[in-house]
Every structure is written in structure tokens, then in C-alpha cells.
Coordinates of C-alpha atoms in Angstrom, one line a residue:
X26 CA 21.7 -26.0 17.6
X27 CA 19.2 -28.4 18.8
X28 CA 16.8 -29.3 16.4
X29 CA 14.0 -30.1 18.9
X30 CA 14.2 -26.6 20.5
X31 CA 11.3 -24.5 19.9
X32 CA 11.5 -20.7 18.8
X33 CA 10.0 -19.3 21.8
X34 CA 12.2 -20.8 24.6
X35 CA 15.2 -19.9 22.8
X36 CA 16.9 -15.8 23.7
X37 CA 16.2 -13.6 20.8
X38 CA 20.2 -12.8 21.4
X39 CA 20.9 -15.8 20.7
X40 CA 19.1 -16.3 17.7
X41 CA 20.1 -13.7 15.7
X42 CA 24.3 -13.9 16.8
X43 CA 23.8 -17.9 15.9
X44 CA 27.3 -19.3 14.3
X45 CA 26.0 -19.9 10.7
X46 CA 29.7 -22.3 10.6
X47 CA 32.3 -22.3 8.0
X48 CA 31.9 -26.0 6.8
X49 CA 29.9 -26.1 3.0
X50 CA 27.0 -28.8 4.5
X51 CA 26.2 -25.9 7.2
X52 CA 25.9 -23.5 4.6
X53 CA 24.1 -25.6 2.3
X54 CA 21.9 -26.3 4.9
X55 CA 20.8 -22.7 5.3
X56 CA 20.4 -21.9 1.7
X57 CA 17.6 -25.5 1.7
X58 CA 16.1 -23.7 5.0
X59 CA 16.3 -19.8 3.5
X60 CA 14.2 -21.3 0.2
X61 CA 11.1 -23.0 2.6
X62 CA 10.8 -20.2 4.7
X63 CA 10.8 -17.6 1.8
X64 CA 8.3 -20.0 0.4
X65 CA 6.5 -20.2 3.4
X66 CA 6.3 -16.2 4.1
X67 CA 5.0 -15.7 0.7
X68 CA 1.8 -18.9 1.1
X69 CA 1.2 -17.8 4.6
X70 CA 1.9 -13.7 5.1
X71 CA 1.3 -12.5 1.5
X72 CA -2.9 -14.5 1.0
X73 CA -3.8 -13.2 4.4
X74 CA -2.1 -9.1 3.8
X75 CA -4.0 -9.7 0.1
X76 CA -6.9 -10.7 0.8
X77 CA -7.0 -8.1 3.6
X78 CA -6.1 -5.4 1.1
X79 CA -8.8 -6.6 -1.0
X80 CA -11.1 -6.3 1.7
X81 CA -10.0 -2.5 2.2
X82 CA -10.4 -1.7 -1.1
X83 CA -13.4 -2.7 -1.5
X84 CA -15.0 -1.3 0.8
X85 CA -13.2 2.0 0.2
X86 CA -14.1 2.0 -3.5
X87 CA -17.4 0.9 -3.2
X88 CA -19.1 4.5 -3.1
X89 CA -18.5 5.0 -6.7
X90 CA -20.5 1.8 -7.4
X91 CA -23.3 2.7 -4.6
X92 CA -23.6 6.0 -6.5
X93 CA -24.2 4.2 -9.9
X94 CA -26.6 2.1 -8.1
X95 CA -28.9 4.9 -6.6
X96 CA -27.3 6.1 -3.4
X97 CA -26.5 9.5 -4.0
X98 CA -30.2 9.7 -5.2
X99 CA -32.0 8.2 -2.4
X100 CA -30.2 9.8 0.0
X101 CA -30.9 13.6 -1.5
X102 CA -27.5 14.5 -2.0
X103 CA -26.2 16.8 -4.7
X104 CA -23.2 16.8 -6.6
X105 CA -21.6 19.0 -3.9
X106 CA -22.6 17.2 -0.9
X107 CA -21.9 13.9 -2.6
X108 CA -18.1 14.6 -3.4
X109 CA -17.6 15.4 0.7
X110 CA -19.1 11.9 1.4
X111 CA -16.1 11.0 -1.1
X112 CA -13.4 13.0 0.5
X113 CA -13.8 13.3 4.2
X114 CA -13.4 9.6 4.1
X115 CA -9.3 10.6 3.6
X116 CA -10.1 13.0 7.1
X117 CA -9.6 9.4 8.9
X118 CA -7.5 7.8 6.6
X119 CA -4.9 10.8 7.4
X120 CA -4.7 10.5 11.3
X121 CA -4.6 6.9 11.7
X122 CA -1.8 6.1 9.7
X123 CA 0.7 7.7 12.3
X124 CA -0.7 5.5 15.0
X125 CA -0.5 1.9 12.3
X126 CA 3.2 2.4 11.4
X127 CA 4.7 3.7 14.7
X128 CA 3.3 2.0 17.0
X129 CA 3.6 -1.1 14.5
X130 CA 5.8 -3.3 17.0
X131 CA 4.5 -2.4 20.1
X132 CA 0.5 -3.3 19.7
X133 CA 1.8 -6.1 17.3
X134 CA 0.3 -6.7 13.6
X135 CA -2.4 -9.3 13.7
X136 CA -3.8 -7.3 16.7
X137 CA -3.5 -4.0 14.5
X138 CA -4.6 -5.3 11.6
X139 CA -7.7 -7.5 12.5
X140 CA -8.9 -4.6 14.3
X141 CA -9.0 -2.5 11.6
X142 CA -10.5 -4.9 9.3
X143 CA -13.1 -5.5 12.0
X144 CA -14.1 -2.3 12.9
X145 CA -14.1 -1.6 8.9
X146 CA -16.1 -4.7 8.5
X147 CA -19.0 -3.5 10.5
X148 CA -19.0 0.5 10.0
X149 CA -19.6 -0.5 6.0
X150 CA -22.6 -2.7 7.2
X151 CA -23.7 0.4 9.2
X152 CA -23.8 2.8 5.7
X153 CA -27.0 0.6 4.4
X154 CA -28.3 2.4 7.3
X155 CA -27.6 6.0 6.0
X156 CA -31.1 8.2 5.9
X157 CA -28.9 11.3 4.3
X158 CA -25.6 12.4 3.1
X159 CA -24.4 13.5 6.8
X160 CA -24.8 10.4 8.0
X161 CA -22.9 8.6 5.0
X162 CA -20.2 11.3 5.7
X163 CA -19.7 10.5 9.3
X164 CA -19.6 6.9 8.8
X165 CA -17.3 6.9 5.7
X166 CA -14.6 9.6 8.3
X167 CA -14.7 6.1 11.0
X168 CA -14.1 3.5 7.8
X169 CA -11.5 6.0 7.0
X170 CA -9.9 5.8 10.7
X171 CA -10.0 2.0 10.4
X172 CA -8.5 1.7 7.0
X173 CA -5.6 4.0 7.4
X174 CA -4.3 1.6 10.4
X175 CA -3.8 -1.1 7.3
X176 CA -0.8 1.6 5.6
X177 CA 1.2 0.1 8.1
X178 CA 1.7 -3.3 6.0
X179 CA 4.1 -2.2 3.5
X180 CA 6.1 -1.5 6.9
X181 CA 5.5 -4.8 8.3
X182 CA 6.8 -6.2 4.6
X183 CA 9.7 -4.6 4.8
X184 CA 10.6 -6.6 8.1
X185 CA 10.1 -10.1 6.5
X186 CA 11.6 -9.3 2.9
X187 CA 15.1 -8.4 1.9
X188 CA 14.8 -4.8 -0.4
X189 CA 15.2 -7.0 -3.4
X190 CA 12.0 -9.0 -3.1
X191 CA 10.1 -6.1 -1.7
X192 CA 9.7 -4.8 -5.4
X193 CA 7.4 -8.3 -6.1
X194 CA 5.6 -8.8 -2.9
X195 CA 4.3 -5.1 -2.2
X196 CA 3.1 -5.5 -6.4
X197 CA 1.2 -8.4 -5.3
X198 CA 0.0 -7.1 -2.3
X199 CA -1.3 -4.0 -3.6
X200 CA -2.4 -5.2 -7.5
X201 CA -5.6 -6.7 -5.5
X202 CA -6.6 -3.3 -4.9
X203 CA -7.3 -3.2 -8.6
X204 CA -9.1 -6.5 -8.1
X205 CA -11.2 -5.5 -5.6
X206 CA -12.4 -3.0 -7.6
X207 CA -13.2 -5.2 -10.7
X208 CA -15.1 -7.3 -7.8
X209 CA -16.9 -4.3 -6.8
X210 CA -17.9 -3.7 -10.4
X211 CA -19.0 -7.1 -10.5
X212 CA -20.6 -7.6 -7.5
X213 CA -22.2 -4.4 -8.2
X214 CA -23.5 -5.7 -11.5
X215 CA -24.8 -8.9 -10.1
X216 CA -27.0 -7.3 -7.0
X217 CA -28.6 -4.5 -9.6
X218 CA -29.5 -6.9 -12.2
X219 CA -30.5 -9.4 -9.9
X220 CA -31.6 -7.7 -6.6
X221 CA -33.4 -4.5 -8.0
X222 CA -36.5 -5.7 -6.6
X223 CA -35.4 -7.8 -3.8
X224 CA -36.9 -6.3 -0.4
X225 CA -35.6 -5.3 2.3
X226 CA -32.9 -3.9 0.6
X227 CA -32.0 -1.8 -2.4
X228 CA -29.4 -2.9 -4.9
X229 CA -26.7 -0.7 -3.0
X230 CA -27.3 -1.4 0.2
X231 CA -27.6 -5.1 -0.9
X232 CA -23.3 -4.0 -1.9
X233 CA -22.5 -2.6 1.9
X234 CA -24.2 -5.5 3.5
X235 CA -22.4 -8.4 1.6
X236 CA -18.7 -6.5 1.3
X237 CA -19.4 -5.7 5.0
X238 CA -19.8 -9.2 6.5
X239 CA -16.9 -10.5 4.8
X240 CA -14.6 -7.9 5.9
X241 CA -16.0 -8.5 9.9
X242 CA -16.0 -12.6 8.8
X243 CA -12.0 -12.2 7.9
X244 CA -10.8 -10.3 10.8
X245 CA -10.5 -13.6 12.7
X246 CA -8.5 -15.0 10.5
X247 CA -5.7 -12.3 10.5
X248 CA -5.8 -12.3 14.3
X249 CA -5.1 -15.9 14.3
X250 CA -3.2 -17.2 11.8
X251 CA -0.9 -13.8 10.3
X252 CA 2.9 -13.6 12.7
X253 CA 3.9 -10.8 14.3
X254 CA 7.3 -9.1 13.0
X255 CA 10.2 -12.1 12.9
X256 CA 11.6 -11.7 16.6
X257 CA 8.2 -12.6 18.3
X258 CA 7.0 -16.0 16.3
X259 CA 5.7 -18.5 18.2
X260 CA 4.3 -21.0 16.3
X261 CA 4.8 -22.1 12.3
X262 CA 8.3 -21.4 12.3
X263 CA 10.9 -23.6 13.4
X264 CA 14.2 -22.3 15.2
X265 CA 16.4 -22.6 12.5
X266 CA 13.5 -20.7 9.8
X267 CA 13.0 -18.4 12.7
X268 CA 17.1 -17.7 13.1
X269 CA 16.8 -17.0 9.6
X270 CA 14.0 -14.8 9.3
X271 CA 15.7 -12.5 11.8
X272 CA 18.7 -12.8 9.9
X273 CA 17.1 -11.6 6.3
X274 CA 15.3 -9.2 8.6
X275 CA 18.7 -7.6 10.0
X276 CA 20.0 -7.7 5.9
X277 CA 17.6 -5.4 5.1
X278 CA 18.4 -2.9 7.6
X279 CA 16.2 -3.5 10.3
X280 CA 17.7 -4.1 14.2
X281 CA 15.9 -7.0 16.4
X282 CA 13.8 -5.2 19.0
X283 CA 14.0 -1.9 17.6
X284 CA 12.2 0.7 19.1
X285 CA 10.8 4.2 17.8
X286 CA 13.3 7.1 19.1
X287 CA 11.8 10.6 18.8
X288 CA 15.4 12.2 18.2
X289 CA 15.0 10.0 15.0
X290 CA 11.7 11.4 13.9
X291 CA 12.8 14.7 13.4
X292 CA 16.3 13.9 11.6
X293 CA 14.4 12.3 9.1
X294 CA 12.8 15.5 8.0
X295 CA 16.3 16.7 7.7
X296 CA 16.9 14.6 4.2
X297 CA 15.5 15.9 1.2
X298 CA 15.0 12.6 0.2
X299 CA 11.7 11.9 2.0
X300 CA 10.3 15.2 0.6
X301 CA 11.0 13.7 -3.3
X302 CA 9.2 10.7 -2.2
X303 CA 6.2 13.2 -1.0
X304 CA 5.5 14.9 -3.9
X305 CA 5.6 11.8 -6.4
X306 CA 3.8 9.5 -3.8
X307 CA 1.2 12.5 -3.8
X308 CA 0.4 12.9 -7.3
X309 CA 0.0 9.1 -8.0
X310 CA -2.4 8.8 -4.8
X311 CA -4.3 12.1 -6.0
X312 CA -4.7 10.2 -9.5
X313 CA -5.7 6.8 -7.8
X314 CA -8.3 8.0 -5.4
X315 CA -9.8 10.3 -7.9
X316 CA -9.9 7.1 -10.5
X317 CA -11.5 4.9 -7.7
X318 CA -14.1 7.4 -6.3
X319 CA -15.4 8.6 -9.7
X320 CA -14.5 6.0 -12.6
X321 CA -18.1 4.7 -12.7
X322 CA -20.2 7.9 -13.1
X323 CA -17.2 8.8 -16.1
X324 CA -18.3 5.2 -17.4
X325 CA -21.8 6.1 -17.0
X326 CA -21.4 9.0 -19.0
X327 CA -20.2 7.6 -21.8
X328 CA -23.7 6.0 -22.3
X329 CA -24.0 3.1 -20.6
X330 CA -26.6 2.1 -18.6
X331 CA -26.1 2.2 -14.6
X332 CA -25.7 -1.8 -14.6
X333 CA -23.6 -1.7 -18.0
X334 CA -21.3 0.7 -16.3
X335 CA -20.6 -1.1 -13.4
X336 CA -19.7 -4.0 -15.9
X337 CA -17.7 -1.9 -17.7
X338 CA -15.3 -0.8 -15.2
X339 CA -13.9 -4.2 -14.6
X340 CA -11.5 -4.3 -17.7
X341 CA -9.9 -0.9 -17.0
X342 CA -9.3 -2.7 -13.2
X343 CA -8.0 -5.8 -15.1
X344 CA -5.5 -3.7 -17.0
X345 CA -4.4 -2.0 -13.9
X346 CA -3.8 -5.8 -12.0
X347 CA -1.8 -7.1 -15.0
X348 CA 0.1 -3.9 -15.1
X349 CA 1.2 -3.7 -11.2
X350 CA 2.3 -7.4 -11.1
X351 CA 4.2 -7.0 -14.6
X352 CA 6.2 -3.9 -13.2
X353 CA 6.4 -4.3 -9.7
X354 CA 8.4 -8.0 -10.3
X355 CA 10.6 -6.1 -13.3
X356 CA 11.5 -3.2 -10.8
X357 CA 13.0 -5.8 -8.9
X358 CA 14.4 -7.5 -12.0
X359 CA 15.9 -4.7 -12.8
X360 CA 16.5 -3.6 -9.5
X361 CA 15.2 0.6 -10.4
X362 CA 12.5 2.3 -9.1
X363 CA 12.5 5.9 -10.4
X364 CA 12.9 5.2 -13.7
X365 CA 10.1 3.0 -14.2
X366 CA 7.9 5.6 -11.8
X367 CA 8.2 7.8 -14.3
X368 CA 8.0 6.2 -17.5
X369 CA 4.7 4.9 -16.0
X370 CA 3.5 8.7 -15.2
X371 CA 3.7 9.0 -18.5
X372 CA 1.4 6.4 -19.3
X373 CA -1.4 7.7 -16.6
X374 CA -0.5 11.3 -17.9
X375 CA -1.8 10.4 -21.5
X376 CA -4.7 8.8 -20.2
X377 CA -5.5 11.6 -18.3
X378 CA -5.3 14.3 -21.2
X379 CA -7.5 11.8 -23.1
X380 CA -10.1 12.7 -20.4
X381 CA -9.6 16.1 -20.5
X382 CA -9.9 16.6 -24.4
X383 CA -11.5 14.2 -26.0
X384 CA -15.3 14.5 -25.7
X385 CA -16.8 12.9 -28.9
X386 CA -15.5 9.4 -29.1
X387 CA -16.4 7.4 -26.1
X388 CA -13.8 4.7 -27.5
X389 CA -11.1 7.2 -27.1
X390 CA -12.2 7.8 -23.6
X391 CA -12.6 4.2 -22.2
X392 CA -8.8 3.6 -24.2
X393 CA -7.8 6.7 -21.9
X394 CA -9.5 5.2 -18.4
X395 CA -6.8 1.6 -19.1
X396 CA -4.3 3.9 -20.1
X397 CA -4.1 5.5 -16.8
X398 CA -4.7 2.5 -14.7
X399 CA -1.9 0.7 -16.9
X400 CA 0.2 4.0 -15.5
X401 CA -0.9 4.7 -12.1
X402 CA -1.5 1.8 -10.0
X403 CA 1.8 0.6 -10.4
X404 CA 3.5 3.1 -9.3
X405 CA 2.3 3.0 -5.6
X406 CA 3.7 -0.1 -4.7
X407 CA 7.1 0.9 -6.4
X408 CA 7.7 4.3 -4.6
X409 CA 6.8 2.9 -1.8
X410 CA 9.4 0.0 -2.4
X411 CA 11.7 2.9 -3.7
X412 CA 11.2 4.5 -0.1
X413 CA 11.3 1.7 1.5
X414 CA 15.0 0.4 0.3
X415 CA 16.6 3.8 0.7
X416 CA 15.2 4.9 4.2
X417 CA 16.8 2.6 6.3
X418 CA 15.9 1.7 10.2
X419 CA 12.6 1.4 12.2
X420 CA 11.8 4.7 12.8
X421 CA 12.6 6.7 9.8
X422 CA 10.6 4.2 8.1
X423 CA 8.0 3.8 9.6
X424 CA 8.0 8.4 10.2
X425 CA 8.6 8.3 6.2
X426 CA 5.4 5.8 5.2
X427 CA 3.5 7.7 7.7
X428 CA 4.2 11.1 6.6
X429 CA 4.4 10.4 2.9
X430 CA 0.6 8.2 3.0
X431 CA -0.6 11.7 5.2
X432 CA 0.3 14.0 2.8
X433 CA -0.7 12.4 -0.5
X434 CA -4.2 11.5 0.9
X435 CA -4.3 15.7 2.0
X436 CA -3.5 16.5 -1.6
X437 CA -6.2 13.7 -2.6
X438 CA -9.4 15.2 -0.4
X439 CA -8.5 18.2 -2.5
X440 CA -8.3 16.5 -5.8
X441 CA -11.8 14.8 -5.5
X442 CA -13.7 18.1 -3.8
X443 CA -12.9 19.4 -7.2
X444 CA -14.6 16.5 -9.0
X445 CA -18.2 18.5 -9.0
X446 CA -19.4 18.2 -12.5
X447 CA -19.9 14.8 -14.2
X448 CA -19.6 13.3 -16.2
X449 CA -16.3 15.3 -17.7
X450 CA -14.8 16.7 -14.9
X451 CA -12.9 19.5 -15.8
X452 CA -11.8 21.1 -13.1
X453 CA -10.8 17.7 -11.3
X454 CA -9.2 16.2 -13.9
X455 CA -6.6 19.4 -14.9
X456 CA -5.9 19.3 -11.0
X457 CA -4.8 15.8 -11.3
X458 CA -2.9 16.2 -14.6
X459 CA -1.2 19.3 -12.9
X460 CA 0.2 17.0 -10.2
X461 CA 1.1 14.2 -12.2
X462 CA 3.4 16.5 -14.0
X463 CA 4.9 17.4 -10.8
X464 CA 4.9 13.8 -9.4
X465 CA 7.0 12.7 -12.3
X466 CA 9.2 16.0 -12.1
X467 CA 9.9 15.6 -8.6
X468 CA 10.8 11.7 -9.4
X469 CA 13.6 13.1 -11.9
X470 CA 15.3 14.8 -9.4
X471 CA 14.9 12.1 -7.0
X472 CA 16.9 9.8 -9.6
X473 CA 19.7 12.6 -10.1
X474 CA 20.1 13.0 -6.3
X475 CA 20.4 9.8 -5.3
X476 CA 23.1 9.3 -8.5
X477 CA 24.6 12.0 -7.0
X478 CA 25.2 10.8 -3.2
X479 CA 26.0 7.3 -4.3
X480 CA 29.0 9.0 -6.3
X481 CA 29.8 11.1 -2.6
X482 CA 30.0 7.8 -1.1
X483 CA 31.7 5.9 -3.5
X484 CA 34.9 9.0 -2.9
X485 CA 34.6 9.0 0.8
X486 CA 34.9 5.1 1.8
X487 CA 38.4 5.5 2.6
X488 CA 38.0 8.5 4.7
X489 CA 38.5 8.9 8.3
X490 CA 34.8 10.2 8.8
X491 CA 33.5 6.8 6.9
X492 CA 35.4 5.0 9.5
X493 CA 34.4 6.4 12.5
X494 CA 30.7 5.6 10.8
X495 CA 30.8 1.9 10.1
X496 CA 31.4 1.5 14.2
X497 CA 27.7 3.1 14.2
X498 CA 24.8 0.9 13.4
X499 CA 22.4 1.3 10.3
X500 CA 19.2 1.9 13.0
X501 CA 21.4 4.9 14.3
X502 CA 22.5 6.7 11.6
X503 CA 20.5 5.5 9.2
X504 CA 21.0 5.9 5.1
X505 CA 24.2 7.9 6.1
X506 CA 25.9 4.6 6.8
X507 CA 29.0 5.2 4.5
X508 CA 28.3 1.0 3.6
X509 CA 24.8 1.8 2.7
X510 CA 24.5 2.6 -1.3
X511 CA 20.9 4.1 -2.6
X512 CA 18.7 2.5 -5.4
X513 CA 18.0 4.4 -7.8

């Protein structure tokens, strides 16, 4: 291959049937190449899809710190009315992510995702305009619609990274989310002690304003500098990191050019896998957005102060970073995802019946608020690397992150329009423990099952059936690919 020949005037074809040679210097050559661009995917995909989750989370956490800060009160807004300014912001989140993940390759990430952030961006700048709780409702159903396009990226990670590094990368990718709320916290902390007083704004809209602009500031950078999926680089990548990327691409059972088939769609519903991944993926997201939305008004409670509270919510997100880094790189140590989902359930579960029970030692309670973010963030990057890894091809990937986001943030409107009476939150809180139980139930089977057809396989690669199947591609047949083995 010429070495002066750039990516783009070269055939896709071409690029992904290159001879990698038999001699040991050609192969040597690739492994030098396969280390720089794995190095240069994580320093120039991974900061921009971080900082872009940050961004998200952010400004879809921030309510809870608004509320501390005096929004709920200046806008009028009960207990009632305020929870539905909470939860219809999942109305949006729900039917966008269909459109992010399908129609992933054809609008093309940056474009995607630097809309989203945009229109995000400038819709959170528009709530320090809010005159009542309808108002805040409408705007935060539009922030929703913008955000949910961004539950495409653990599909556009699966394109660059092999199943094996997915475990790390989607950690990292999604531990910020715990970050952003410590920044929340902090930011929060810093405009209420410092800008109570500070006209023309209040402490809380001060929050919108500043997380607002930076969000709208950072679109342009994803537009311009993040590459679309590996077949369509045109600049950053040279031929040979290019050939390469296409090549780890195609390892991980994705096909070059591959296009959403309807015919697809519907088999996928046909597996009972994607309905284990559901339920557990739905009882960790009920847990996380009901932690998110309502962890500063349970810190407040305990007895701190408004500004104290905001301060106090950034260790419990510190645990919750540590925790999602730690286990998302050992599940791909270890190379297990359902195991570690529900050891960690178990964690969040305690937490949780802390909550619940415990009413006279506010120690107690705050040790049960790390305790569940120790559990629970972790586990959304993991199932959806668990999901990921074991449904195989374009579209029942991106129909399974689609379907499984849509249902678990349905299940969490309902969990926090039952958070209604602060600062204990009874009725919300035995909701969530009732689904954590069958989260982590529902990821026991899952671990059984897939023992169980790995074993099915492991008796039928000799027979005629598995041969007339390896002539079929992975993006056709999918996880039934009698050379395809599950992880458990």
C-alpha cells in the first residue's frame, strides 16, 4: 500500500479486504499502528464523547440543585407539580432515542451529536426564563428530546472498540455523569454563596445560564473535530490506521456500510435475551434518575442548610466516579458482566433500605446515599457493555440500546412521580427497592441463560446446521452465528 495515499481517495472495499501479509515485519508493523490508533481513539473520541456527557448530565441533573436553590419556590410550584417538571423531562428523552441510534450512520455522529448538545445548550438557557411550573415542564420535555439523541454513543463506541475494551471506555464515558453532578453541586454552591444578591439574576437561574452557554459553546467542537463511524474518516487518520480501524470495527461484529433492515428489527424481539437486559437496565435507570433528580432535597433534610446541601452532595458523586471507573475496567479484566451487575445491586439495594428505615441518624443515611451510588452507577455502563458484546450487528444493536434506554426511562417517569413527600420518600423509595430486586433477579437468569446457550453451541459446532450457518454473515444472522460465543 502506498504510504502517501490518503484515506478518502482510497475504495472502502479495498480497505477493509487489504492483504495484512504473512511476513513477521508486516505484522509487526500492524501491531506498532493498532497501539497509535487505539491511543489515538481514546485522546481524540473518548475527551470530546466525555465532556459531551458531562455536558448532558449536567444540565439534566441540575433541577435538583435549582430546587435547593429556590426554584420550586419562586415559581409556585408544589410538591406535586414539581415532581412532573422532574419526570416529563423522560417524555422526550423516550422518543428521541429511536431516531439517535437508528438513524446513527445515515445523519452521521458529529452532526447528531452537536445538534443535540446545541439545541440542549440553549433550551437550559431558556429555563432562567420560567415564570411558572408549566413553563419549566415544557422546556425541560424539549431538553429531554435533545438529550435522548446522545443514547446513541454507547452505539457509536461499539463501532470503534473491540467488545473487550468497551467494558473501560463506556466506564469512562459514563463515570463523568457522576462528575457532572459533583460539578453541579459545586457550581451550585459557589453561585448561592456568592451570587445570592447578584442582580439580574437569582442564584438558580445564575446555574441555567452558566451550564447553558457551555453546553451551546461545546457543540462546535463536536461538529468539527469528533469522526464519523471508521468507514467515512477523512482527516486525522492515516490509510493504514484507517484500514485498521475498519478492521477492529468488523472484529467486533460490525459490517462496513451496514444499513438498518426492518426484517431485522423485529427478529430481535424474538430473543429473550434483549428482554433480560430490559428489566435490569430498567431498575438501575429507575434508581439513577431517582438519585439524580431528588438527592439534594434528601441532603437537605438531613439538616443542612440549602448551600451546605449542595456541598454535600459532591462526595456521594465522588464515590459513584471512583466506583464506575474501578468496575467498568475490572469487567473487562475479568471479561463478566452479569456477575458484577449484580453484586453491585446489591450494594445500591442496601443503600436503598438504609433510606427507607433508618430515620434517626443522619450519618447512617448519608453512608446509605455512597452506598447506592458505589452500586448503581456502575452498572449502567456494564449492561450496556453486557448488551452490547452479545447482540451482534447494526441493527439489532442499535433496535436493542433504543428499546432498552425507552423502556427503563418509562419505568423511571413512574419512579420519580412517586417521589411526592420529602424529605423521606416512602412511597418512591420502596418502588425503587421493588425493582432493584427485580433488576438483579432478572440479571441471574440472564447469567444462567446465556451459560446455557454457550453449552448448545459448544455441542452443535460439528453439525450440519452450524455449517450451513458460518457461510451466513454475523450482520445477517446475528448472535445465532454458531462461531459467535456469549459473555456472560
Amino acid at each position: 500500500m502506498d504510504q502517501t495515499e490518503t484515506p478518502e481517495k482510497m475504495d472502502i472495499y479495498e480497505l477493509s479486504q487489504v492483504d495484512t501479509k504473512d511476513s513477521e515485519a508486516a505484522k509487526e508493523y500492524d501491531k506498532i499502528i493498532a497501539r497509535r490508533l487505539l491511543w489515538k481513539i481514546d485522546l481524540r473520541i473518548l475527551p470530546i464523547l466525555t465532556l459531551l456527557y458531562i455536558f448532558a448530565a449536567m444540565d439534566r441533573s441540575d433541577l435538583g440543585n435549582a430546587q435547593v436553590a429556590g426554584m420550586q419556590k419562586d415559581l409556585g410550584a408544589t410538591s406535586q407539580q414539581w415532581t412532573l417538571v422532574a419526570s416529563l423531562f423522560y417524555v422526550g428523552y423516550i422518543i428521541a432515542q429511536p431516531i439517535g441510534t437508528l438513524y446513527l450512520r445515515r445523519i452521521n455522529p458529529p452532526v447528531i451529536f452537536s445538534f443535540a448538545c446545541c439545541v440542549w445548550g440553549v433550551l437550559t438557557i431558556l429555563m432562567l426564563t420560567t415564570k411558572n411550573y408549566g413553563q419549566a415542564t415544557a422546556l425541560r420535555v424539549f431538553i429531554g428530546l435533545s438529550e435522548g439523541l446522545l443514547q446513541a454513543a454507547p452505539l457509536y463506541l461499539s463501532l470503534w472498540y473491540k467488545g473487550s475494551e468497551l467494558g473501560t471506555r463506556g466506564a469512562i464515558f459514563f463515570s463523568v455523569s457522576s462528575l457532572a453532578g459533583a460539578c453541579n453541586g459545586l457550581i451550585a454552591y459557589g453561585l448561592e454563596s456568592n451570587f445570592s444578591n447578584k442582580p439580574p439574576f437569582t442564584p438558580w437561574q445564575w446555574l441555567f445560564l452558566i451550564e447553558g452557554i457551555m453546553s451551546t459553546a461545546f457543540a462546535f467542537i463536536v461538529l468539527f473535530l469528533l469522526p464519523p463511524v471508521p468507514e467515512n474518516v477523512r482527516f486525522g487518520f492515516t490509510a493504514d490506521e484507517k484500514r485498521l480501524a475498519i478492521a477492529r470495527s468488523v472484529e467486533a461484529y460490525n459490517t462496513v456500510d451496514a444499513k438498518i433492515d426492518k426484517s431485522q428489527i423485529t427478529a430481535n424481539f424474538k430473543q429473550p435475551l434483549i428482554y433480560v437486559f430490559m428489566v435490569a437496565y430498567s431498575g438501575t435507570i429507575v434508581s439513577l434518575s431517582s438519585m439524580s433528580n431528588f438527592m439534594p432535597s434528601i441532603v437537605q433534610g438531613m439538616g443542612y442548610s440549602s448551600v451546605n446541601a449542595q456541598l454535600m452532595t459532591v462526595p456521594v458523586y465522588a464515590v459513584a466516579f471512583v466506583s464506575t471507573i474501578f468496575f467498568g475496567h475490572l469487567s473487562d479484566r475479568l471479561q463478566i458482566r452479569g456477575p458484577l451487575v449484580v453484586c453491585l445491586t446489591v450494594f445500591a439495594l442496601v443503600g436503598y433500605l438504609i433510606m427507607l428505615l433508618v430515620r434517626t441518624s443522619d450519618i447512617t443515611r448519608y453512608i446509605g446515599l455512597c452506598l447506592i451510588a458505589l452500586g448503581i452507577f456502575p452498572c449502567v455502563p456494564i449492561i450496556l457493555t453486557w448488551s452490547n458484546v452479545n447482540i451482534i450487528g447494526f441493527t439489532r444493536r442499535a433496535t436493542a440500546i433504543s428499546t432498552i434506554n425507552m423502556v427503563a426511562q418509562v419505568f423511571a417517569i413512574v419512579a420519580n412521580l412517586l417521589f411526592t413527600t420529602p424529605p423521606y420518600y416512602v412511597n418512591g423509595i420502596a418502588f425503587v427497592i421493588a425493582f432493584m430486586i427485580l433488576s438483579m433477579s432478572s440479571s441471574l437468569i440472564g447469567i444462567f441463560y446465556l451459560h446455557v446457550q454457550n453449552k448448545k453451541k459448544r455441542a452443535a459446532q460439528n453439525t450440519p446446521e452450524a455449517s450451513m450457518n458460518r457461510d451466513k454473515s454475523y450482520e445477517e444472522i446475528g448472535n445465532a452465528h454458531p462461531d459467535f460465543f456469549f459473555t456472560l
